[in-house]
mmCIF file of C-alpha atoms in Angstrom:
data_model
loop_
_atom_site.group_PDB
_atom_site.id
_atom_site.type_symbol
_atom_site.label_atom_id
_atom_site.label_comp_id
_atom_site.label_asym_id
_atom_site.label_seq_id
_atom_site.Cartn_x
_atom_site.Cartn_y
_atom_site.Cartn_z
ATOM 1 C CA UNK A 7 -37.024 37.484 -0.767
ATOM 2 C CA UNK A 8 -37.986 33.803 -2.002
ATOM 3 C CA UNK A 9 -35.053 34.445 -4.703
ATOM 4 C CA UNK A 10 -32.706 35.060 -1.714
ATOM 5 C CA UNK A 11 -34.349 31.838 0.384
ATOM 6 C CA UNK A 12 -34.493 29.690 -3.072
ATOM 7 C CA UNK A 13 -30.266 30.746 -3.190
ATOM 8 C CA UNK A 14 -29.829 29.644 0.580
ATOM 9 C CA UNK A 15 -31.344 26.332 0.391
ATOM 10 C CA UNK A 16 -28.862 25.733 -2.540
ATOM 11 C CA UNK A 17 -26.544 26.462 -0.841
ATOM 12 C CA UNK A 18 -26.783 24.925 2.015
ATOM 13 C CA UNK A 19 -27.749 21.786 0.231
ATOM 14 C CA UNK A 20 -25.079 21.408 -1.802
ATOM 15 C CA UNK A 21 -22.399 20.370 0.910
ATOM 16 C CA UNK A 22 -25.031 17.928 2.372
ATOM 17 C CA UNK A 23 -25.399 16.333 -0.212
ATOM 18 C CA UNK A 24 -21.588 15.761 -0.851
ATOM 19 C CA UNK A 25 -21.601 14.773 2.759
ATOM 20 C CA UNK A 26 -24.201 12.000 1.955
ATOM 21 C CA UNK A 27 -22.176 10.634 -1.323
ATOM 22 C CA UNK A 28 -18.889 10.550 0.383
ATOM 23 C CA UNK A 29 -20.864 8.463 3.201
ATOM 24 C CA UNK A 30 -22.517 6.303 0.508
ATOM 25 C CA UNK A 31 -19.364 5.478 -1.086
ATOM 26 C CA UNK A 32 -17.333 5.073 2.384
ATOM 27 C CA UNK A 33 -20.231 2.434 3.178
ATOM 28 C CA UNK A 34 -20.101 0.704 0.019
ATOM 29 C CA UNK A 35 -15.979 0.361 -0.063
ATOM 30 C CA UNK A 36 -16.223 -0.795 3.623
ATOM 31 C CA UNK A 37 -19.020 -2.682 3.609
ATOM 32 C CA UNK A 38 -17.008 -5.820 2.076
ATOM 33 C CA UNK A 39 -14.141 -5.652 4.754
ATOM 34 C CA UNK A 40 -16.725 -6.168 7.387
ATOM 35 C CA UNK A 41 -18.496 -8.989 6.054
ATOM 36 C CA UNK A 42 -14.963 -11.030 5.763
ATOM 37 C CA UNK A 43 -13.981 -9.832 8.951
ATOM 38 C CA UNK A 44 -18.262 -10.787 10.057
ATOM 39 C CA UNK A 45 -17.919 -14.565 8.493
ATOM 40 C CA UNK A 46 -14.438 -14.793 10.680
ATOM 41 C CA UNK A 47 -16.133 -15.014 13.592
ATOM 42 C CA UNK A 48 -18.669 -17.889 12.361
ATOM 43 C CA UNK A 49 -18.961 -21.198 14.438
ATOM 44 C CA UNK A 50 -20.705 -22.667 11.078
ATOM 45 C CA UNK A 51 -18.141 -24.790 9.501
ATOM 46 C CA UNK A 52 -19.274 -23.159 6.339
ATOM 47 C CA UNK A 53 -19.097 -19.160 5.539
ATOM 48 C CA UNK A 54 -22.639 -18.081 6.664
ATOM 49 C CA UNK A 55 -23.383 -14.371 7.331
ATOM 50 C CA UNK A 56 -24.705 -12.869 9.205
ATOM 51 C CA UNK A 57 -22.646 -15.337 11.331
ATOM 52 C CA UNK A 58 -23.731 -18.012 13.551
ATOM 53 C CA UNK A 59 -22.508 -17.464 17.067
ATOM 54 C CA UNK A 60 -19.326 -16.218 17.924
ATOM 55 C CA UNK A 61 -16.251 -18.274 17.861
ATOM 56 C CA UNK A 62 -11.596 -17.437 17.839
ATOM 57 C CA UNK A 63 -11.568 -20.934 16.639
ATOM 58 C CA UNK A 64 -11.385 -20.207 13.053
ATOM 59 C CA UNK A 65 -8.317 -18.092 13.614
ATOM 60 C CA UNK A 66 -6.296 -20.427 16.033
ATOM 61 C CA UNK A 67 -6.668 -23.022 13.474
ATOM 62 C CA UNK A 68 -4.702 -20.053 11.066
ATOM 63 C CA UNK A 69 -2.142 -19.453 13.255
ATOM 64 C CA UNK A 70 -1.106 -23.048 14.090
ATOM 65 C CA UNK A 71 -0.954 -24.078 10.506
ATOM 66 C CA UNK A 72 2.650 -23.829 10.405
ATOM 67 C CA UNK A 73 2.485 -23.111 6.906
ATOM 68 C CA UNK A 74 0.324 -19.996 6.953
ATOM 69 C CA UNK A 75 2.998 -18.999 9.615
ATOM 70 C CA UNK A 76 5.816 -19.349 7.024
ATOM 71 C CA UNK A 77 3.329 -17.523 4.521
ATOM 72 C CA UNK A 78 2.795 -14.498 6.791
ATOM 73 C CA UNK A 79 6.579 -14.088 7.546
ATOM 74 C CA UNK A 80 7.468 -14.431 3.968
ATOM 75 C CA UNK A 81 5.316 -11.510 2.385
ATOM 76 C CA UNK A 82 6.471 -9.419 5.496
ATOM 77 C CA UNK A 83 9.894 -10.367 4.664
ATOM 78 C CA UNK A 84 9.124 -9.109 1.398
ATOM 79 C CA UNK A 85 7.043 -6.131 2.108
ATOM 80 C CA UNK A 86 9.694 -4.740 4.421
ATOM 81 C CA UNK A 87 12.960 -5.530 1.893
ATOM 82 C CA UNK A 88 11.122 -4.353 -0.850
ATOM 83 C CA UNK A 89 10.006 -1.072 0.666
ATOM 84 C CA UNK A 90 13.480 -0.517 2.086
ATOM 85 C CA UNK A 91 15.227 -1.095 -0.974
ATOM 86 C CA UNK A 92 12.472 1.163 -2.560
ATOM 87 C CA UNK A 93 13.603 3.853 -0.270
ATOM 88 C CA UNK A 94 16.990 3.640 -1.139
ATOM 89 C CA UNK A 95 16.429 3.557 -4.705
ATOM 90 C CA UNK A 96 13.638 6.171 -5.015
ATOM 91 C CA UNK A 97 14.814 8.885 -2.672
ATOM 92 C CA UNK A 98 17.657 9.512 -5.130
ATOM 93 C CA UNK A 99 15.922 9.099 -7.692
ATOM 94 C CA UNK A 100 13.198 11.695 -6.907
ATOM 95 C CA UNK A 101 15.838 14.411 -5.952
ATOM 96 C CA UNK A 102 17.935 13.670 -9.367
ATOM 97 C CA UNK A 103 14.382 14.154 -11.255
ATOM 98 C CA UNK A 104 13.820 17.637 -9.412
ATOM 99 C CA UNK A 105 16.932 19.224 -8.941
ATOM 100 C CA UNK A 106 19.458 17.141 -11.758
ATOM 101 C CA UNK A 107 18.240 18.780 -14.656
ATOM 102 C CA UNK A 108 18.807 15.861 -16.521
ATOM 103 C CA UNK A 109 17.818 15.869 -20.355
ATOM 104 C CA UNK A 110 15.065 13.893 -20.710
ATOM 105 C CA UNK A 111 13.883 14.352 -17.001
ATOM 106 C CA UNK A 112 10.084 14.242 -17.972
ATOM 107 C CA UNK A 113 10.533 11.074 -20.183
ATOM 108 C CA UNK A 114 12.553 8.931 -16.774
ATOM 109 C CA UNK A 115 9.810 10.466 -14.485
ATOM 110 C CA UNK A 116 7.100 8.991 -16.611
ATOM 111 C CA UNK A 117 8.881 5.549 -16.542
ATOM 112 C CA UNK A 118 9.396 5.328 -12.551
ATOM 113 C CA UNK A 119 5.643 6.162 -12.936
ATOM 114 C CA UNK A 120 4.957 3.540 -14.982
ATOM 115 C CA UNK A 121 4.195 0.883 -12.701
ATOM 116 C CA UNK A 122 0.714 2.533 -11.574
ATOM 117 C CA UNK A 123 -0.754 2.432 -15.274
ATOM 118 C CA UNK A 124 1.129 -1.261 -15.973
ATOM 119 C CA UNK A 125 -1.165 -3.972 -15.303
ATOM 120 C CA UNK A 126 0.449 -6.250 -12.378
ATOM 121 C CA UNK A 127 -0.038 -9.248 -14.316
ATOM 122 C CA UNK A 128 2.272 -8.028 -17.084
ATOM 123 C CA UNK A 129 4.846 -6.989 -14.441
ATOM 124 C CA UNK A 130 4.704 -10.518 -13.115
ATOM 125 C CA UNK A 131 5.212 -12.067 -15.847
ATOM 126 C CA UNK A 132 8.266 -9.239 -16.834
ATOM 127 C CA UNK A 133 10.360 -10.476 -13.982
ATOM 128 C CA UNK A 134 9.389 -13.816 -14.651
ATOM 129 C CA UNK A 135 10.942 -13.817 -17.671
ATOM 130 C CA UNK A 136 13.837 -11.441 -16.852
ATOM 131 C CA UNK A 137 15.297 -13.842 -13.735
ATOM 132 C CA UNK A 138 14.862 -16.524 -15.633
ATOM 133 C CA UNK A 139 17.360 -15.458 -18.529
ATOM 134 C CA UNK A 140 19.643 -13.955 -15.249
ATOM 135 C CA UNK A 141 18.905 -17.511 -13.510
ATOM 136 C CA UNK A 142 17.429 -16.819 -10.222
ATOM 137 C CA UNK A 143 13.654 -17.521 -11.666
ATOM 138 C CA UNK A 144 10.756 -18.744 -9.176
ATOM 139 C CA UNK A 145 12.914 -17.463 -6.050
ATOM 140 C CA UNK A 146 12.707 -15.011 -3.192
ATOM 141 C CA UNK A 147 14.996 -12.659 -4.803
ATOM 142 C CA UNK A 148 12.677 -12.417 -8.033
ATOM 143 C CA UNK A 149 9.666 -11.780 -5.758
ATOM 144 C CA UNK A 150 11.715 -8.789 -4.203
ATOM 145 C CA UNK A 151 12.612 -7.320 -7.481
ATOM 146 C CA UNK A 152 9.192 -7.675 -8.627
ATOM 147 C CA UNK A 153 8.008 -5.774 -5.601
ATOM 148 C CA UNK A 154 10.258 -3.058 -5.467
ATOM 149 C CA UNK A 155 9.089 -2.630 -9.035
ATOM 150 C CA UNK A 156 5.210 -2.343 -8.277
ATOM 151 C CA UNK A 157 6.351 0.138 -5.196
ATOM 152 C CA UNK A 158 9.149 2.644 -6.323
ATOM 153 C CA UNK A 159 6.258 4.839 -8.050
ATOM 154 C CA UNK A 160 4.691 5.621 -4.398
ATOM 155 C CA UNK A 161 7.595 6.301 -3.272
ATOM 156 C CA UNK A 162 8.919 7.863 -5.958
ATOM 157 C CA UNK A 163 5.650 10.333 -6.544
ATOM 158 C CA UNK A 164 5.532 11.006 -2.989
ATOM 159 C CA UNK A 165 8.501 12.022 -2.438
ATOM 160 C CA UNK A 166 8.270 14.581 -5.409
ATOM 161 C CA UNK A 167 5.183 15.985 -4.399
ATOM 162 C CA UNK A 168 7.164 16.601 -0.991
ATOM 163 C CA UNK A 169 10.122 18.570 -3.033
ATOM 164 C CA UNK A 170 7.392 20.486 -4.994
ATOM 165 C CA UNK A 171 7.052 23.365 -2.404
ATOM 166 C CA UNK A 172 10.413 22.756 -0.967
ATOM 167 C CA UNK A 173 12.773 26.196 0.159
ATOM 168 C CA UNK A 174 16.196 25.540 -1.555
ATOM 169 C CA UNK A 175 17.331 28.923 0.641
ATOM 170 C CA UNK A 176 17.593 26.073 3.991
ATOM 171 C CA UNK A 177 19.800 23.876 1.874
ATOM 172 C CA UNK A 178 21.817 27.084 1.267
ATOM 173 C CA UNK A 179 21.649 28.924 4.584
ATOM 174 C CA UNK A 180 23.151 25.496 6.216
ATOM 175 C CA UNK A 181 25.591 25.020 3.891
ATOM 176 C CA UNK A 182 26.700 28.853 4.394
ATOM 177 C CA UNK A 183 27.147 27.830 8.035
ATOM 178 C CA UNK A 184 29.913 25.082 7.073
ATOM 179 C CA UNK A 185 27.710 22.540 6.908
ATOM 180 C CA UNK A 186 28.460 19.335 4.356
ATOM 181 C CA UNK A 187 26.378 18.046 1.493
ATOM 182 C CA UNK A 188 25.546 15.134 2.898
ATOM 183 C CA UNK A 189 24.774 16.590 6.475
ATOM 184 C CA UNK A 190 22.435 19.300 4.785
ATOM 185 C CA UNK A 191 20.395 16.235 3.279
ATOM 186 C CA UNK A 192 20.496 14.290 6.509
ATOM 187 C CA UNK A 193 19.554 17.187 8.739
ATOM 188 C CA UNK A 194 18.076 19.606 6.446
ATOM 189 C CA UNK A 195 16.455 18.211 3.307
ATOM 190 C CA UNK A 196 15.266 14.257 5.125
ATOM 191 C CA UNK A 197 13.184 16.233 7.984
ATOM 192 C CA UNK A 198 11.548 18.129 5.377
ATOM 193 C CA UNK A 199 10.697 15.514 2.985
ATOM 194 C CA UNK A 200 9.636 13.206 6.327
ATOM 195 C CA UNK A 201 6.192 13.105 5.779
ATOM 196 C CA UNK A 202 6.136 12.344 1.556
ATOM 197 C CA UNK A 203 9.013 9.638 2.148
ATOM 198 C CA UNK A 204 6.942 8.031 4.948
ATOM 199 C CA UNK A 205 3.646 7.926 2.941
ATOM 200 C CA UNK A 206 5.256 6.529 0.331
ATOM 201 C CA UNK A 207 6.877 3.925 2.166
ATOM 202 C CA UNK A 208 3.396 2.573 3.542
ATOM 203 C CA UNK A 209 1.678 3.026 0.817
ATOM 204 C CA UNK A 210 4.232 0.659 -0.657
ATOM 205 C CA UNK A 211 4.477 -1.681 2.257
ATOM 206 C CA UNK A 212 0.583 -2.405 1.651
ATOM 207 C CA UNK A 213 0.701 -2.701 -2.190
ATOM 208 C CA UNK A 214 3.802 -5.328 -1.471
ATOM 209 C CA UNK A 215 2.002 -7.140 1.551
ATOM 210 C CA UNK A 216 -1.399 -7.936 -0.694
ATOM 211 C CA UNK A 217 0.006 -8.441 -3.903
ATOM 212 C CA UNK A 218 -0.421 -11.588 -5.956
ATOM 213 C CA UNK A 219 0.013 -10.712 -9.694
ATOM 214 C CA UNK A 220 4.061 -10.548 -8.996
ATOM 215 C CA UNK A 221 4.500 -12.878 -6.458
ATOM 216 C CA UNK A 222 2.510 -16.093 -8.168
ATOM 217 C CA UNK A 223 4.710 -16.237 -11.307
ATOM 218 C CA UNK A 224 7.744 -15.997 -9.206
ATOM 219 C CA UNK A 225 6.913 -18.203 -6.111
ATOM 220 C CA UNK A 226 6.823 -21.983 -5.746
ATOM 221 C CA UNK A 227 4.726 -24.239 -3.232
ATOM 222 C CA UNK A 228 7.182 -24.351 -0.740
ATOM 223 C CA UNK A 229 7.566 -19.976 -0.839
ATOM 224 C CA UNK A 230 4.164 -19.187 -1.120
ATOM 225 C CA UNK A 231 3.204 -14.730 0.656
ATOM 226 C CA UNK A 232 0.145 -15.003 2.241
ATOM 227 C CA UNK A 233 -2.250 -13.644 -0.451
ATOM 228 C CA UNK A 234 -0.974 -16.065 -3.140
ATOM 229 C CA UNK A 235 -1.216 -18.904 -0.207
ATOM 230 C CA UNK A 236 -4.830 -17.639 0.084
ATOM 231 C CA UNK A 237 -5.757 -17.436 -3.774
ATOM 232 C CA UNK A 238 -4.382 -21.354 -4.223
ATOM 233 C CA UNK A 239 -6.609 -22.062 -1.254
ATOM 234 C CA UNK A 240 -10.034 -20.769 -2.490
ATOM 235 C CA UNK A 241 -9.617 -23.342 -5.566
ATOM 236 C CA UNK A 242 -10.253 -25.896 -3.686
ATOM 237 C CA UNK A 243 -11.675 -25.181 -0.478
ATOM 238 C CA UNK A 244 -13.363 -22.242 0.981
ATOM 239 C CA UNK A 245 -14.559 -22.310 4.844
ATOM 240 C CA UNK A 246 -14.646 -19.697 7.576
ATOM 241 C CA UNK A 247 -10.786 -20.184 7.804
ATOM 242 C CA UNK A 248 -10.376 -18.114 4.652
ATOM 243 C CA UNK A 249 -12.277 -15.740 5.930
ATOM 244 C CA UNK A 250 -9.897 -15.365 9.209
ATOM 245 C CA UNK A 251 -6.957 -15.231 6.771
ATOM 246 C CA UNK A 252 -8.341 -12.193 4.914
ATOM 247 C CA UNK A 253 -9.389 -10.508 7.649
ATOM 248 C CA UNK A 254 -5.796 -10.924 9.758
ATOM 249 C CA UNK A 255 -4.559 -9.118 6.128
ATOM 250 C CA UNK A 256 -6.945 -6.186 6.435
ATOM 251 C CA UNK A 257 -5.947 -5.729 10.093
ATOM 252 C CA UNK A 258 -2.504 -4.859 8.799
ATOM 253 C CA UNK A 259 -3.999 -3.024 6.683
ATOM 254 C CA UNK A 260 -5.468 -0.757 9.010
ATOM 255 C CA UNK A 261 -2.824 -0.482 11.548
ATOM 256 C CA UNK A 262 -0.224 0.532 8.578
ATOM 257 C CA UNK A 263 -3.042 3.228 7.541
ATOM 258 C CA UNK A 264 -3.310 4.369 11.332
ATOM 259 C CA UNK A 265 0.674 4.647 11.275
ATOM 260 C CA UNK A 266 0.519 6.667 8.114
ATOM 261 C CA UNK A 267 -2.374 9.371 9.403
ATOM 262 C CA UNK A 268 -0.171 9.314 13.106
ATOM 263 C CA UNK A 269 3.397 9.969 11.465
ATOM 264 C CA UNK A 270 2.394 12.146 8.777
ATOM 265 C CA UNK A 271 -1.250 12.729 8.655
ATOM 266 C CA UNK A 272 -3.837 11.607 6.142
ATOM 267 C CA UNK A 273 -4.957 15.129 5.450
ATOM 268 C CA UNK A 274 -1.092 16.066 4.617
ATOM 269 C CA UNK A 275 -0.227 12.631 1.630
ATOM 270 C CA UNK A 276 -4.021 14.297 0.329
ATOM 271 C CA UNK A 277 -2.522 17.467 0.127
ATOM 272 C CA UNK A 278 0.706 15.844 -1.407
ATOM 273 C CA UNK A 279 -0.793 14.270 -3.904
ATOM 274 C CA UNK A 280 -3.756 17.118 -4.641
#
C-alpha cells in the first residue's frame, strides 16, 4: 500500500514539477522585456526602475525624431522585401529538395540550413565583401540580400516540415480531374502547406526586423534599421528614450507572434518543427 502511495506521489509530482520549470524559465526570458518596456514609462530623465511616475513623453519624443521615423520604415522596408523575396525563393526551393530527387539533395538542404549555425557577424561581413566586388556595397540592396540570407532557412525548414506528412494522392486526384500543374500547386499543394509557409514567413520577418550583425556592415548614417540606429545610440547616450525604442521593437514583436499563433497556431509550427 505505501509502495502504491510512494508510486502516486511520483507520479503526480513529476508533471508539477515540469510545470514549475517551464514557469521559471518563462519568467526569467520575460522578465527582461518588462523591465525595458517598465523604464519606458519613467518620468526620470535617467533609466530608473522600478520607474518613477508614469509618463508617454519618452515615446513622443521617439516618434517625432524624424530620423527614428526613417529608421523604423527602413527595417520594415526591409523585413517585408526580404521575407517576400524569401518566399519566393524558398518555396521552390523546399519542394525541389522533397520531391526533385536531385543528387546531392541532403548536401543543398544542409546549405539553405546553414544560416542558423553561421554566426551573423560572419554573414555580415560575407555580403559586405560580396557587393562590394559586385559594386552596390553599404546600400539598401546589400542589406536585403543579407536578410534574405539570415531568413530563407525558416522559411525554407518550415516549409519542409509542412511537406513531411504531405498526401501526394490530392496532387494526383486533381490532376486526374483535368486540373493543371500550376493550378494543383495554387489550389491544392499552397492551402496545405499554409500554415509551415506562414510560420516561416514571421519567423523571418522578426529575425529581419531586429537584426544588426547584417545590416551594420552594409548600412551608412544616413540608412540606418532601427536596431542598428539603436546600438550607435547606446555608445553615447543612454536615457529612458532608448528604453521606448526597444520596447516599440518588442511590441512588434508580439503582435507578429499573436499573428503567427492566430493564422496558424503556435501549437501547430511546434508540431512542425518537433
Amino acid at each position: 500500500m505505501n509502495r502504491r502511495r510512494l508510486t502516486r506521489a511520483r507520479d503526480a509530482a513529476g508533471p508539477l514539477l515540469i510545470s514549475v520549470i517551464a514557469w521559471a524559465v518563462l519568467a526569467y526570458l520575460v522578465l527582461p522585456l518588462a523591465v525595458v518596456i517598465a523604464i519606458s514609462f519613467t518620468t526620470t530623465e535617467y533609466l530608473s526602475f522600478p520607474p518613477v511616475g508614469f509618463t508617454l513623453r519618452w515615446y513622443q519624443r521617439f516618434l517625432a525624431d524624424p530620423s527614428y521615423v526613417d529608421a523604423i520604415l527602413l527595417s520594415a522596408r526591409l523585413a517585408f522585401g526580404s521575407t517576400l523575396l524569401g518566399f519566393l525563393l524558398g518555396v521552390p526551393a523546399a519542394l525541389v529538395l522533397k520531391r526533385g530527387r536531385l543528387p546531392g539533395a541532403r548536401t543543398l538542404g544542409n546549405l539553405f540550413l546553414s544560416p542558423l549555425i553561421l554566426p551573423a557577424i560572419i554573414i555580415g561581413v560575407g555580403v559586405l565583401q560580396i557587393s562590394d566586388a559586385l559594386g552596390f556595397a553599404r546600400s539598401f540592396e546589400a542589406m536585403l540580400a543579407g536578410h534574405v540570407v539570415i531568413i530563407l532557412p525558416y522559411i525554407v525548414r518550415t516549409t519542409l516540415a509542412s511537406l513531411e506528412g504531405f498526401d501526394t494522392s490530392l496532387e494526383e486526384a486533381a490532376q486526374d480531374l483535368g486540373a493543371s500543374g500550376l493550378a494543383t500547386f495554387f489550389f491544392v499543394t499552397l492551402p496545405l502547406i499554409k500554415p509551415g509557409i506562414i510560420a516561416g514567413c514571421l519567423f523571418g520577418l522578426i529575425m529581419s526586423w531586429i537584426d544588426v550583425e547584417v545590416s551594420i556592415f552594409n548600412t551608412v548614417i544616413a540608412q540606418s534599421p532601427i536596431p542598428v540606429k539603436v546600438f550607435n545610440y547606446v555608445q553615447y547616450s543612454v536615457d529612458p528614450m532608448i528604453a521606448a525604442v526597444s520596447a516599440g521593437t518588442i511590441y512588434i514583436a508580439f503582435v507578429l507572434v499573436f499573428l503567427l499563433d492566430r493564422l496558424v497556431g503556435l501549437d501547430k509550427v511546434a508540431g512542425q518543427q518537433k
